[in-house]
Short mmCIF file of C-alpha atoms and ligand atoms in Angstrom, two decimals:
data_model
loop_
_atom_site.label_atom_id
_atom_site.label_comp_id
_atom_site.label_asym_id
_atom_site.label_seq_id
_atom_site.Cartn_x
_atom_site.Cartn_y
_atom_site.Cartn_z
CA MET C 888 122.43 218.56 111.23
CA ASP C 889 124.29 220.82 113.67
CA SER C 890 127.38 218.94 114.88
CA THR C 891 127.33 220.35 118.43
CA LEU C 892 123.73 219.27 118.86
CA LEU C 893 124.60 215.83 117.52
CA SER C 894 127.51 215.52 119.92
CA ASN C 895 125.11 215.92 122.84
CA LEU C 896 123.20 212.86 121.74
CA HIS C 897 124.11 209.44 123.02
CA PHE C 898 122.46 206.23 121.82
CA VAL C 899 123.03 203.08 123.86
CA PHE C 900 122.65 199.75 122.03
CA ILE C 901 121.95 196.55 123.96
CA PRO C 902 121.80 193.50 121.65
CA PHE C 903 120.25 190.16 122.54
CA LEU C 904 122.96 187.56 123.03
CA ALA C 905 122.80 185.51 119.82
CA PRO C 906 124.74 186.14 116.58
CA GLY C 907 121.65 186.79 114.46
CA HIS C 908 120.67 189.59 116.85
CA ILE C 909 124.12 191.01 117.64
CA LEU C 910 125.26 191.37 114.02
CA PRO C 911 122.46 193.63 112.73
CA MET C 912 122.54 195.78 115.87
CA VAL C 913 126.28 196.28 115.56
CA ASP C 914 125.85 197.19 111.88
CA MET C 915 123.08 199.59 112.83
CA ALA C 916 125.21 201.13 115.59
CA LYS C 917 128.03 201.64 113.08
CA LEU C 918 125.65 203.36 110.63
CA LEU C 919 124.37 205.67 113.35
CA ALA C 920 127.86 206.55 114.56
CA LYS C 921 128.77 207.45 110.96
CA ARG C 922 126.17 210.22 111.35
CA ASN C 923 128.30 211.68 114.17
CA VAL C 924 126.04 210.51 116.95
CA LYS C 925 127.80 208.97 119.94
CA VAL C 926 126.91 205.28 120.23
CA THR C 927 127.79 202.86 123.00
CA ILE C 928 127.22 199.12 122.59
CA ILE C 929 126.85 197.14 125.81
CA THR C 930 127.52 193.41 125.73
CA THR C 931 129.45 190.68 127.54
CA PRO C 932 133.11 189.77 126.93
CA LEU C 933 132.66 186.58 124.88
CA ASN C 934 129.94 188.15 122.75
CA SER C 935 132.17 191.10 121.94
CA ILE C 936 134.82 188.92 120.27
CA GLN C 937 132.78 188.54 117.08
CA PHE C 938 132.73 192.28 116.35
CA ASN C 939 135.59 193.77 118.38
CA ALA C 940 137.95 194.13 115.43
CA SER C 941 135.39 195.93 113.28
CA ILE C 942 134.54 198.39 116.09
CA LYS C 943 138.25 199.12 116.54
CA ARG C 944 138.49 199.97 112.84
CA GLU C 945 135.45 202.27 113.15
CA ILE C 946 137.04 204.07 116.11
CA GLU C 947 140.31 204.46 114.22
CA SER C 948 138.41 205.99 111.32
CA GLY C 949 136.93 208.59 113.69
CA SER C 950 133.47 207.16 114.40
CA PRO C 951 132.16 208.09 117.88
CA ILE C 952 131.43 204.49 118.80
CA GLU C 953 132.36 202.64 121.96
CA LEU C 954 132.05 199.14 123.32
CA LEU C 955 131.43 198.55 127.04
CA LEU C 956 131.36 195.17 128.70
CA VAL C 957 129.36 193.71 131.55
CA LYS C 958 130.19 190.34 133.06
CA PHE C 959 127.84 187.53 132.05
CA PRO C 960 126.35 186.08 135.27
CA ASN C 961 127.35 182.44 134.69
CA ALA C 962 127.45 181.36 138.34
CA GLU C 963 124.25 183.19 139.33
CA SER C 964 122.28 181.80 136.39
CA GLY C 965 123.66 178.26 136.44
CA ILE C 966 125.14 178.52 132.94
CA PRO C 967 128.66 177.06 132.67
CA GLU C 968 131.58 179.43 132.19
CA GLY C 969 132.46 179.82 128.51
CA SER C 970 128.85 180.10 127.41
CA GLU C 971 127.44 183.60 127.15
CA ASN C 972 124.94 183.30 124.34
CA LEU C 973 122.19 181.20 122.86
CA GLU C 974 124.49 179.67 120.27
CA THR C 975 126.86 178.22 122.86
CA LEU C 976 124.38 177.00 125.48
CA PRO C 977 125.49 173.45 126.27
CA SER C 978 121.88 172.27 126.55
CA MET C 979 118.52 173.67 125.54
CA ASP C 980 117.33 172.75 129.07
CA LEU C 981 119.23 175.89 130.08
CA LYS C 982 117.06 178.16 127.94
CA ILE C 983 115.17 179.48 130.93
CA ASN C 984 118.44 180.00 132.85
CA PHE C 985 119.57 182.08 129.90
CA PHE C 986 116.56 184.37 130.19
CA ARG C 987 117.12 184.59 133.96
CA ALA C 988 120.70 185.65 133.22
CA LEU C 989 119.39 188.48 131.04
CA ASP C 990 117.33 189.71 133.98
CA ILE C 991 120.37 189.52 136.28
CA LEU C 992 122.17 191.80 133.83
CA GLN C 993 119.81 194.64 134.76
CA LYS C 994 121.98 195.87 137.66
CA PRO C 995 125.35 195.79 135.84
CA ILE C 996 123.77 197.55 132.86
CA GLU C 997 122.38 200.25 135.17
CA GLU C 998 125.82 200.73 136.69
CA VAL C 999 127.29 201.28 133.22
CA LEU C 1000 124.52 203.72 132.26
CA GLU C 1001 125.07 205.80 135.40
CA LYS C 1002 128.65 206.50 134.38
CA LEU C 1003 128.05 207.38 130.72
CA SER C 1004 128.89 210.81 129.41
CA PRO C 1005 127.00 212.45 127.81
CA SER C 1006 124.17 210.72 129.66
CA PRO C 1007 122.15 208.39 127.41
CA SER C 1008 119.51 210.02 125.22
CA CYS C 1009 117.85 206.72 124.43
CA ILE C 1010 118.35 202.98 124.66
CA VAL C 1011 118.00 200.85 121.56
CA CYS C 1012 117.42 197.41 122.91
CA ASP C 1013 116.60 194.04 121.39
CA LYS C 1014 112.96 193.28 122.12
CA ASN C 1015 113.97 190.02 123.85
CA ILE C 1016 115.74 191.76 126.74
CA ALA C 1017 112.70 192.55 128.82
CA CYS C 1018 114.48 194.12 131.84
CA VAL C 1019 115.39 197.19 129.76
CA ALA C 1020 111.75 198.29 130.04
CA ASP C 1021 112.34 198.75 133.79
CA ILE C 1022 115.71 200.41 133.22
CA SER C 1023 114.22 202.95 130.84
CA ILE C 1024 111.50 203.87 133.34
CA LYS C 1025 114.04 204.16 136.18
CA PHE C 1026 116.39 206.38 134.15
CA ASN C 1027 113.60 208.17 132.32
CA ILE C 1028 115.18 207.42 128.94
CA PRO C 1029 113.14 206.43 125.89
CA ARG C 1030 113.44 202.76 124.97
CA ILE C 1031 113.45 201.93 121.29
CA LEU C 1032 112.89 198.31 120.42
CA PHE C 1033 115.10 196.65 117.91
CA ASP C 1034 113.01 193.94 116.31
CA GLY C 1035 115.24 191.63 114.31
CA THR C 1036 112.53 191.01 111.73
CA ASN C 1037 110.46 193.13 109.32
CA CYS C 1038 107.09 194.89 109.06
CA PHE C 1039 105.45 191.91 107.35
CA ASN C 1040 106.28 189.90 110.43
CA ILE C 1041 105.18 192.36 113.08
CA LEU C 1042 101.98 193.10 111.19
CA CYS C 1043 101.16 189.37 110.95
CA ASN C 1044 101.77 188.96 114.68
CA HIS C 1045 99.72 192.02 115.53
CA ASN C 1046 96.78 190.98 113.36
CA LEU C 1047 96.85 187.42 114.64
CA HIS C 1048 96.87 188.61 118.25
CA THR C 1049 94.03 191.06 117.76
CA SER C 1050 91.86 188.77 115.61
CA LYS C 1051 92.69 185.55 117.51
CA VAL C 1052 91.92 183.72 114.29
CA TYR C 1053 94.39 180.98 115.24
CA GLU C 1054 92.10 180.05 118.16
CA THR C 1055 89.33 179.13 115.73
CA VAL C 1056 91.23 176.04 114.55
CA SER C 1057 92.34 173.24 116.83
CA ASP C 1058 94.21 171.11 114.31
CA SER C 1059 97.82 172.24 113.89
CA ASP C 1060 97.70 171.34 110.17
CA SER C 1061 94.76 173.65 109.51
CA LEU C 1062 95.36 176.65 107.31
CA ILE C 1063 94.74 180.13 108.64
CA VAL C 1064 94.43 183.23 106.49
CA VAL C 1065 96.28 186.02 108.29
CA PRO C 1066 93.73 188.84 108.33
CA GLY C 1067 94.27 192.45 107.26
CA LEU C 1068 97.30 192.00 104.99
CA PRO C 1069 97.90 193.46 101.52
CA HIS C 1070 98.41 189.89 100.20
CA ARG C 1071 96.43 186.74 100.88
CA ILE C 1072 98.79 184.89 103.24
CA GLU C 1073 97.90 181.41 104.40
CA MET C 1074 99.82 179.66 107.14
CA ARG C 1075 99.39 176.39 108.91
CA LYS C 1076 98.77 176.88 112.62
CA SER C 1077 101.89 174.80 113.26
CA GLN C 1078 104.00 177.28 111.28
CA LEU C 1079 103.15 180.22 113.53
CA PRO C 1080 105.66 181.49 116.09
CA VAL C 1081 105.60 179.60 119.39
CA ILE C 1082 103.73 182.40 121.19
CA PHE C 1083 100.58 181.26 119.34
CA THR C 1084 101.03 177.63 120.34
CA PRO C 1085 102.72 177.80 123.76
CA GLY C 1086 104.22 174.67 125.31
CA PRO C 1087 103.92 173.47 128.92
CA ASP C 1088 106.81 175.53 130.37
CA LYS C 1089 105.00 178.29 132.26
CA GLU C 1090 108.12 180.32 133.03
CA LEU C 1091 109.19 180.41 129.37
CA ASN C 1092 105.67 181.31 128.28
CA ALA C 1093 105.68 184.16 130.80
CA VAL C 1094 109.00 185.42 129.41
CA ARG C 1095 107.57 185.42 125.87
CA GLU C 1096 104.43 187.22 126.99
CA ARG C 1097 106.51 189.82 128.85
CA VAL C 1098 108.57 190.39 125.71
CA ARG C 1099 105.43 190.74 123.61
CA THR C 1100 103.70 193.23 125.89
CA SER C 1101 106.84 195.35 126.34
CA GLU C 1102 106.42 196.37 122.69
CA ALA C 1103 103.40 198.50 123.54
CA THR C 1104 105.32 200.59 126.11
CA SER C 1105 108.36 201.22 123.91
CA TYR C 1106 108.92 204.61 122.28
CA GLY C 1107 109.11 203.04 118.83
CA ILE C 1108 110.48 200.19 116.77
CA LEU C 1109 113.68 200.11 114.78
CA LEU C 1110 113.80 197.57 111.97
CA ASN C 1111 116.40 196.17 109.64
CA THR C 1112 114.25 196.43 106.55
CA PHE C 1113 113.50 199.06 103.90
CA GLU C 1114 110.43 200.72 102.51
CA GLU C 1115 111.15 199.86 98.87
CA LEU C 1116 110.93 196.20 99.86
CA GLU C 1117 107.72 196.16 101.88
CA GLY C 1118 106.27 199.67 101.89
CA GLU C 1119 102.66 198.49 102.05
CA TYR C 1120 103.42 196.52 105.19
CA VAL C 1121 105.25 199.43 106.83
CA LYS C 1122 102.30 201.74 106.25
CA GLU C 1123 99.71 199.22 107.33
CA TYR C 1124 101.57 198.36 110.54
CA GLN C 1125 101.84 202.03 111.43
CA ARG C 1126 98.18 202.57 110.60
CA VAL C 1127 96.82 199.75 112.73
CA THR C 1128 99.11 200.17 115.73
CA GLY C 1129 99.95 203.86 115.73
CA HIS C 1130 103.52 202.86 116.69
CA LYS C 1131 106.51 204.81 115.52
CA VAL C 1132 108.54 202.68 113.12
CA TRP C 1133 111.93 203.46 111.60
CA CYS C 1134 113.07 201.18 108.77
CA VAL C 1135 116.81 201.80 108.44
CA GLY C 1136 118.08 198.71 106.64
CA PRO C 1137 119.58 196.80 105.04
CA VAL C 1138 122.23 197.42 107.68
CA SER C 1139 124.63 194.69 106.53
CA LEU C 1140 125.47 196.98 103.59
CA THR C 1141 127.46 199.12 105.98
CA ASN C 1142 130.19 196.44 105.59
CA LYS C 1143 131.56 197.75 102.34
CA ASP C 1144 135.08 196.40 102.11
CA ASP C 1145 136.03 192.74 101.87
CA LEU C 1146 137.70 192.69 105.30
CA ASP C 1147 134.53 193.86 107.03
CA LYS C 1148 132.46 191.38 105.01
CA ALA C 1149 134.84 188.51 105.71
CA GLN C 1150 135.21 189.16 109.42
CA ARG C 1151 131.57 189.97 110.13
CA GLY C 1152 130.53 187.82 113.06
CA ASN C 1153 133.64 185.69 113.06
CA LYS C 1154 135.37 185.11 116.37
CA ASN C 1155 138.53 184.16 114.51
CA THR C 1156 139.90 187.23 112.77
CA HIS C 1157 142.61 185.19 111.05
CA ILE C 1158 140.31 183.21 108.77
CA ASP C 1159 141.44 182.53 105.25
CA GLU C 1160 138.46 183.46 103.13
CA SER C 1161 140.53 183.26 99.94
CA GLN C 1162 139.81 179.51 99.65
CA TYR C 1163 136.10 180.29 99.22
CA VAL C 1164 136.73 183.21 96.90
CA ASN C 1165 139.09 181.11 94.74
CA PHE C 1166 136.52 178.33 94.60
CA LEU C 1167 133.80 180.79 93.55
CA ASP C 1168 136.11 182.45 91.02
CA SER C 1169 136.47 179.08 89.31
CA TRP C 1170 132.74 178.80 88.47
CA PRO C 1171 130.57 180.70 85.98
CA PRO C 1172 128.12 183.41 87.14
CA CYS C 1173 124.98 182.20 88.96
CA SER C 1174 126.12 178.57 89.03
CA VAL C 1175 126.98 177.89 92.70
CA LEU C 1176 124.44 177.10 95.39
CA TYR C 1177 125.16 178.49 98.86
CA VAL C 1178 123.58 176.55 101.74
CA CYS C 1179 123.48 177.83 105.31
CA LEU C 1180 120.76 177.12 107.85
CA GLY C 1181 121.64 179.91 110.25
CA SER C 1182 124.08 180.66 113.02
CA LEU C 1183 122.35 178.28 115.41
CA ASN C 1184 121.78 175.42 112.94
CA ARG C 1185 119.26 173.34 114.87
CA VAL C 1186 118.71 170.87 112.03
CA SER C 1187 118.83 167.15 112.85
CA PRO C 1188 121.64 165.03 111.36
CA GLU C 1189 119.03 162.96 109.51
CA GLN C 1190 117.68 166.10 107.86
CA LEU C 1191 121.17 167.33 107.02
CA LYS C 1192 121.89 163.98 105.34
CA GLU C 1193 118.83 164.47 103.12
CA ILE C 1194 120.05 167.95 102.23
CA GLY C 1195 123.55 166.64 101.50
CA LEU C 1196 122.28 163.83 99.28
CA GLY C 1197 120.03 166.30 97.47
CA LEU C 1198 123.02 168.57 96.86
CA GLU C 1199 125.03 165.65 95.56
CA ALA C 1200 122.26 164.50 93.22
CA SER C 1201 121.78 168.03 91.87
CA LYS C 1202 125.28 167.79 90.35
CA ARG C 1203 125.71 171.54 90.87
CA PRO C 1204 128.62 173.23 92.64
CA PHE C 1205 127.89 174.27 96.22
CA ILE C 1206 129.20 175.73 99.45
CA TRP C 1207 127.49 174.13 102.44
CA VAL C 1208 127.86 175.61 105.92
CA ILE C 1209 127.17 172.89 108.46
CA ARG C 1210 128.27 174.71 111.63
CA GLY C 1211 127.52 172.48 114.54
CA ALA C 1212 125.08 173.14 117.31
CA TYR C 1213 122.81 170.12 117.20
CA ARG C 1214 124.09 166.49 117.33
CA ARG C 1215 127.11 167.49 115.25
CA ASP C 1216 129.04 164.29 116.11
CA GLU C 1217 126.40 162.15 114.40
CA LEU C 1218 126.59 164.20 111.25
CA GLU C 1219 130.39 163.99 111.25
CA LYS C 1220 130.18 160.22 111.68
CA TRP C 1221 127.87 159.97 108.66
CA LEU C 1222 130.04 162.28 106.56
CA LYS C 1223 133.07 160.12 107.34
CA GLU C 1224 131.45 156.70 106.87
CA ASP C 1225 129.41 157.64 103.82
CA GLY C 1226 132.30 159.21 101.91
CA PHE C 1227 130.15 162.19 100.98
CA GLU C 1228 132.99 164.71 100.94
CA GLU C 1229 135.15 162.50 98.78
CA ARG C 1230 132.35 162.05 96.24
CA VAL C 1231 131.64 165.78 95.92
CA LYS C 1232 135.30 166.84 96.01
CA GLY C 1233 136.12 169.68 93.63
CA ARG C 1234 132.44 170.53 93.25
CA GLY C 1235 131.35 171.06 96.83
CA ILE C 1236 132.92 172.75 99.85
CA LEU C 1237 131.81 172.17 103.43
CA ILE C 1238 132.35 174.91 105.98
CA ARG C 1239 132.35 173.58 109.52
CA GLY C 1240 132.91 176.86 111.34
CA TRP C 1241 131.73 180.39 110.65
CA ALA C 1242 131.21 181.28 107.01
CA PRO C 1243 131.91 184.78 105.64
CA GLN C 1244 128.31 184.84 104.44
CA VAL C 1245 128.01 188.43 103.30
CA LEU C 1246 131.22 188.06 101.30
CA ILE C 1247 130.10 184.77 99.73
CA LEU C 1248 126.67 186.11 98.79
CA SER C 1249 128.21 189.11 97.08
CA HIS C 1250 130.17 186.88 94.66
CA LYS C 1251 128.79 186.74 91.11
CA ALA C 1252 129.13 182.94 90.98
CA ILE C 1253 126.38 182.47 93.58
CA GLY C 1254 123.18 181.40 91.83
CA ALA C 1255 120.91 180.64 94.79
CA PHE C 1256 120.89 180.46 98.57
CA LEU C 1257 119.22 177.60 100.40
CA THR C 1258 118.37 179.31 103.68
CA HIS C 1259 116.48 178.69 106.93
CA CYS C 1260 114.95 182.14 106.33
CA GLY C 1261 116.40 183.93 109.34
CA TRP C 1262 115.64 187.56 108.52
CA ASN C 1263 119.29 188.62 108.31
CA SER C 1264 120.16 185.87 105.86
CA THR C 1265 117.03 186.53 103.83
CA LEU C 1266 117.76 190.24 103.62
CA GLU C 1267 121.45 189.70 102.86
CA ALA C 1268 120.43 187.55 99.87
CA ILE C 1269 117.92 190.18 98.76
CA CYS C 1270 120.65 192.86 98.88
CA ALA C 1271 122.93 190.62 96.83
CA GLY C 1272 120.19 189.90 94.25
CA VAL C 1273 120.37 186.17 94.94
CA PRO C 1274 117.23 183.99 94.51
CA LEU C 1275 116.33 181.90 97.54
CA ILE C 1276 115.34 178.34 98.27
CA THR C 1277 113.43 178.56 101.52
CA PHE C 1278 113.73 176.05 104.34
CA PRO C 1279 112.08 177.66 107.39
CA MET C 1280 112.03 175.94 110.75
CA PHE C 1281 110.77 178.18 113.57
CA ALA C 1282 110.07 181.69 114.93
CA ASP C 1283 109.70 184.31 112.18
CA GLN C 1284 111.13 182.04 109.49
CA PHE C 1285 107.81 180.91 107.97
CA TYR C 1286 106.75 184.56 107.67
CA ASN C 1287 110.04 185.39 105.93
CA GLU C 1288 109.44 182.53 103.52
CA LYS C 1289 106.14 184.19 102.57
CA VAL C 1290 107.92 187.51 101.99
CA VAL C 1291 110.30 185.84 99.56
CA VAL C 1292 107.97 183.41 97.82
CA GLN C 1293 104.79 185.49 97.69
CA VAL C 1294 105.46 189.17 98.32
CA ILE C 1295 108.62 189.75 96.26
CA ASP C 1296 108.59 186.46 94.37
CA THR C 1297 112.34 185.86 94.29
CA GLY C 1298 112.41 182.37 95.74
CA VAL C 1299 110.84 178.93 95.91
CA SER C 1300 109.88 176.90 98.93
CA VAL C 1301 111.49 173.54 99.56
CA GLY C 1302 108.17 172.55 101.12
CA VAL C 1303 108.53 172.49 104.91
CA GLU C 1304 105.05 172.13 106.38
CA ASN C 1305 105.57 172.18 110.14
CA SER C 1306 107.89 173.99 112.48
CA ILE C 1307 110.16 172.44 115.03
CA HIS C 1308 110.43 175.18 117.62
CA PHE C 1309 113.86 176.23 118.80
CA GLY C 1310 115.04 173.86 121.53
CA ASP C 1311 112.26 171.30 120.89
CA GLU C 1312 114.30 169.27 118.38
CA ASP C 1313 114.58 166.18 120.61
CA LYS C 1314 110.80 165.82 120.66
CA PHE C 1315 110.74 165.24 116.91
CA GLY C 1316 112.66 162.01 116.60
CA ASP C 1317 114.67 162.02 113.41
CA GLY C 1318 113.34 165.53 112.61
CA VAL C 1319 113.18 165.07 108.83
CA LEU C 1320 110.94 167.79 107.40
CA VAL C 1321 111.73 167.32 103.72
CA ASN C 1322 113.56 164.61 101.82
CA ARG C 1323 116.31 164.71 99.19
CA ASP C 1324 113.77 164.72 96.32
CA ASN C 1325 112.19 167.91 97.66
CA VAL C 1326 115.66 169.44 97.84
CA ILE C 1327 116.55 168.41 94.27
CA LYS C 1328 113.22 169.71 92.90
CA ALA C 1329 113.63 173.08 94.61
CA ILE C 1330 117.21 173.45 93.35
CA GLU C 1331 116.16 172.63 89.78
CA LYS C 1332 113.31 175.15 89.96
CA VAL C 1333 115.75 177.96 90.71
CA MET C 1334 119.14 177.13 89.19
CA GLY C 1335 120.05 176.81 85.53
CA GLU C 1336 118.44 177.93 82.27
CA GLY C 1337 114.84 178.78 81.47
CA GLU C 1338 112.55 181.77 81.13
CA GLU C 1339 110.88 181.44 84.50
CA LYS C 1340 114.27 181.18 86.25
CA GLU C 1341 115.68 184.14 84.34
CA LYS C 1342 112.64 186.23 85.27
CA ARG C 1343 113.09 185.29 88.92
CA ARG C 1344 116.75 186.29 88.70
CA GLU C 1345 115.74 189.62 87.15
CA ARG C 1346 113.26 190.27 89.95
CA ALA C 1347 115.96 189.43 92.49
CA ARG C 1348 118.57 191.65 90.79
CA LYS C 1349 116.19 194.62 90.94
CA TYR C 1350 116.67 194.79 94.71
CA VAL C 1351 120.46 195.19 94.57
CA ASP C 1352 120.23 198.77 93.47
CA LEU C 1353 117.19 199.61 95.59
CA ALA C 1354 118.93 198.25 98.69
CA LYS C 1355 122.16 200.10 98.00
CA LYS C 1356 120.45 203.43 97.35
CA THR C 1357 118.12 203.31 100.32
CA ILE C 1358 120.91 203.60 102.90
CA GLU C 1359 122.74 206.33 100.98
CA GLU C 1360 122.01 210.04 101.33
CA GLY C 1361 118.66 210.70 99.66
CA GLY C 1362 117.42 207.13 100.27
CA SER C 1363 114.46 206.25 102.47
CA SER C 1364 116.44 204.33 105.10
CA TYR C 1365 118.95 207.18 105.32
CA HIS C 1366 116.06 209.58 105.76
CA ASN C 1367 114.47 207.37 108.43
CA MET C 1368 117.68 207.36 110.41
CA SER C 1369 117.73 211.18 110.22
CA MET C 1370 114.13 211.18 111.47
CA LEU C 1371 115.09 208.96 114.38
CA ILE C 1372 117.98 211.24 115.33
CA GLU C 1373 115.76 214.32 115.11
CA ASP C 1374 113.05 212.67 117.13
CA ILE C 1375 115.43 211.86 119.97
CA MET C 1376 116.89 215.38 119.77
CA HIS C 1377 113.40 216.73 120.07
CA ILE C 1378 112.73 214.68 123.21
CA LYS C 1379 115.95 215.96 124.75
CA GLY C 1380 114.93 219.49 123.85
CA LEU C 1381 118.18 219.82 121.94
CA ASN C 1382 116.63 221.19 118.79
CA GLN C 1383 115.21 224.16 120.69
CA SER C 1384 118.43 225.16 122.43
N1 LIG X 1676 126.20 184.11 109.58
C1 LIG X 1676 127.47 184.16 109.04
N2 LIG X 1676 128.18 183.01 108.96
C2 LIG X 1676 127.68 181.81 109.38
C3 LIG X 1676 126.37 181.76 109.91
C4 LIG X 1676 125.65 182.94 109.98
O1 LIG X 1676 127.96 185.23 108.65
O2 LIG X 1676 128.37 180.81 109.28
C5 LIG X 1676 125.46 185.39 109.76
C6 LIG X 1676 124.52 185.69 108.62
O3 LIG X 1676 125.18 186.44 107.62
C7 LIG X 1676 123.43 186.48 109.35
C8 LIG X 1676 123.44 185.93 110.75
O4 LIG X 1676 124.68 185.27 110.92
O5 LIG X 1676 123.78 187.84 109.39
C9 LIG X 1676 122.34 184.92 110.99
O6 LIG X 1676 121.16 185.61 111.20
P1 LIG X 1676 119.76 185.07 110.68
O7 LIG X 1676 118.73 186.05 111.08
O8 LIG X 1676 119.83 184.78 109.24
O9 LIG X 1676 119.55 183.69 111.38
P2 LIG X 1676 119.81 183.13 112.87
O10 LIG X 1676 121.18 182.62 112.88
O11 LIG X 1676 119.59 184.26 113.83
O12 LIG X 1676 118.81 182.04 112.98
#
């Protein structure tokens, strides 16, 4: 593509303020800037810490990428200073304040946009930041939605909304067949995203509905997925909605060297990842289980105990990321009193902070990943050719479980039957969804010797190459990013000048 035309383009990225949304958008922004398109990421100061260092390296290497900050409206939204994202909210009662804060950001974002040069050609915005719909109308700039999931997910949601099949069952345990899909996908009503089973909070429900309807008025949808993974779903979604869709993933593969992989998402750039690498180096290929239930980790301490005791009983080496959002003190108390860490010493490592997940998953010693099925984690495992043990809890996670267990058949379910929606954990008492026996059974189904396990590993390994090639020149995701760039050029009239 002509470099002077490209230099007139300017993509603005506005990520939702949670690690699982920021990380893929930053990766995507880096990939786009590598194509010589100017990219500006707008976020708040505390959210920028987790990717600042990597952006600096991109700038030093000549990428036309920039980071601009707007102040998070703590005082105006009633969120204490020091908390600027969903992960660090001191209480889930502040969830609605958080969404109000995103609306307050409209004015500061507009002020930034007014000063940008060249003026923005389009805004790529996380679907959860609803005020950008108004900004794009005001500035007459196309708004492209970044949806942090995949085509399987958005097709399921679309077909459920249009068919309303979930309204035909009242019992939350009842199974629903999601209509119009290439596979027969059955879900319990209670496993569907919260928009299908709204709670009593009218303001939150209105936010969700606003987010959902803003999809229809966007210029198109950008997804961190790839056609070789779910081509049938990409085509079918486009067919039934007529929406423009660009699948440009897996974007985490843009982090090629170990420093980028190790630092990705970490606020502390001085972490010593060598302890994990040394541990992994000491085990044979495919023997270590990696366990991480997401950046937000909303799992109850009682449930984490069951997972821990299952890991112990499995007698396999493991790395377990416990992080710490929900009732962390109680888990720490149990760990201390029970002597768990002492008993698994030498065989198991606990990570209490941020794990260098992409680096860990790329190590040949990893044999399986017990995941909450956030889409980033799921896709990162797929790219690394690692079989999954699925432990979904809320939002899109039950859909992602189906992708892994049914569509590509590279994982097994631990057997979670009902969701506990994000922020609703206190309503569920001890919140135990599966016990240690379920955990042990799932681990034994995936790890170790046996024909079925080897076949699963082969299926998983097949995606390593497909994922790598798709973002390289000649690959479908590379091509889709070119199509996106050309499309925006076309709107700006640049390709006719
Ligand atoms: N992640 C990480 N280290 C951690 C926890 C999470 O690197 O200790 C990254 C992980 O690699 C993924 C993202 O954070 O890219 C989590 O996104 P996902 O969609 O899997 O789940 P979420 O945290 O949004 O529920």
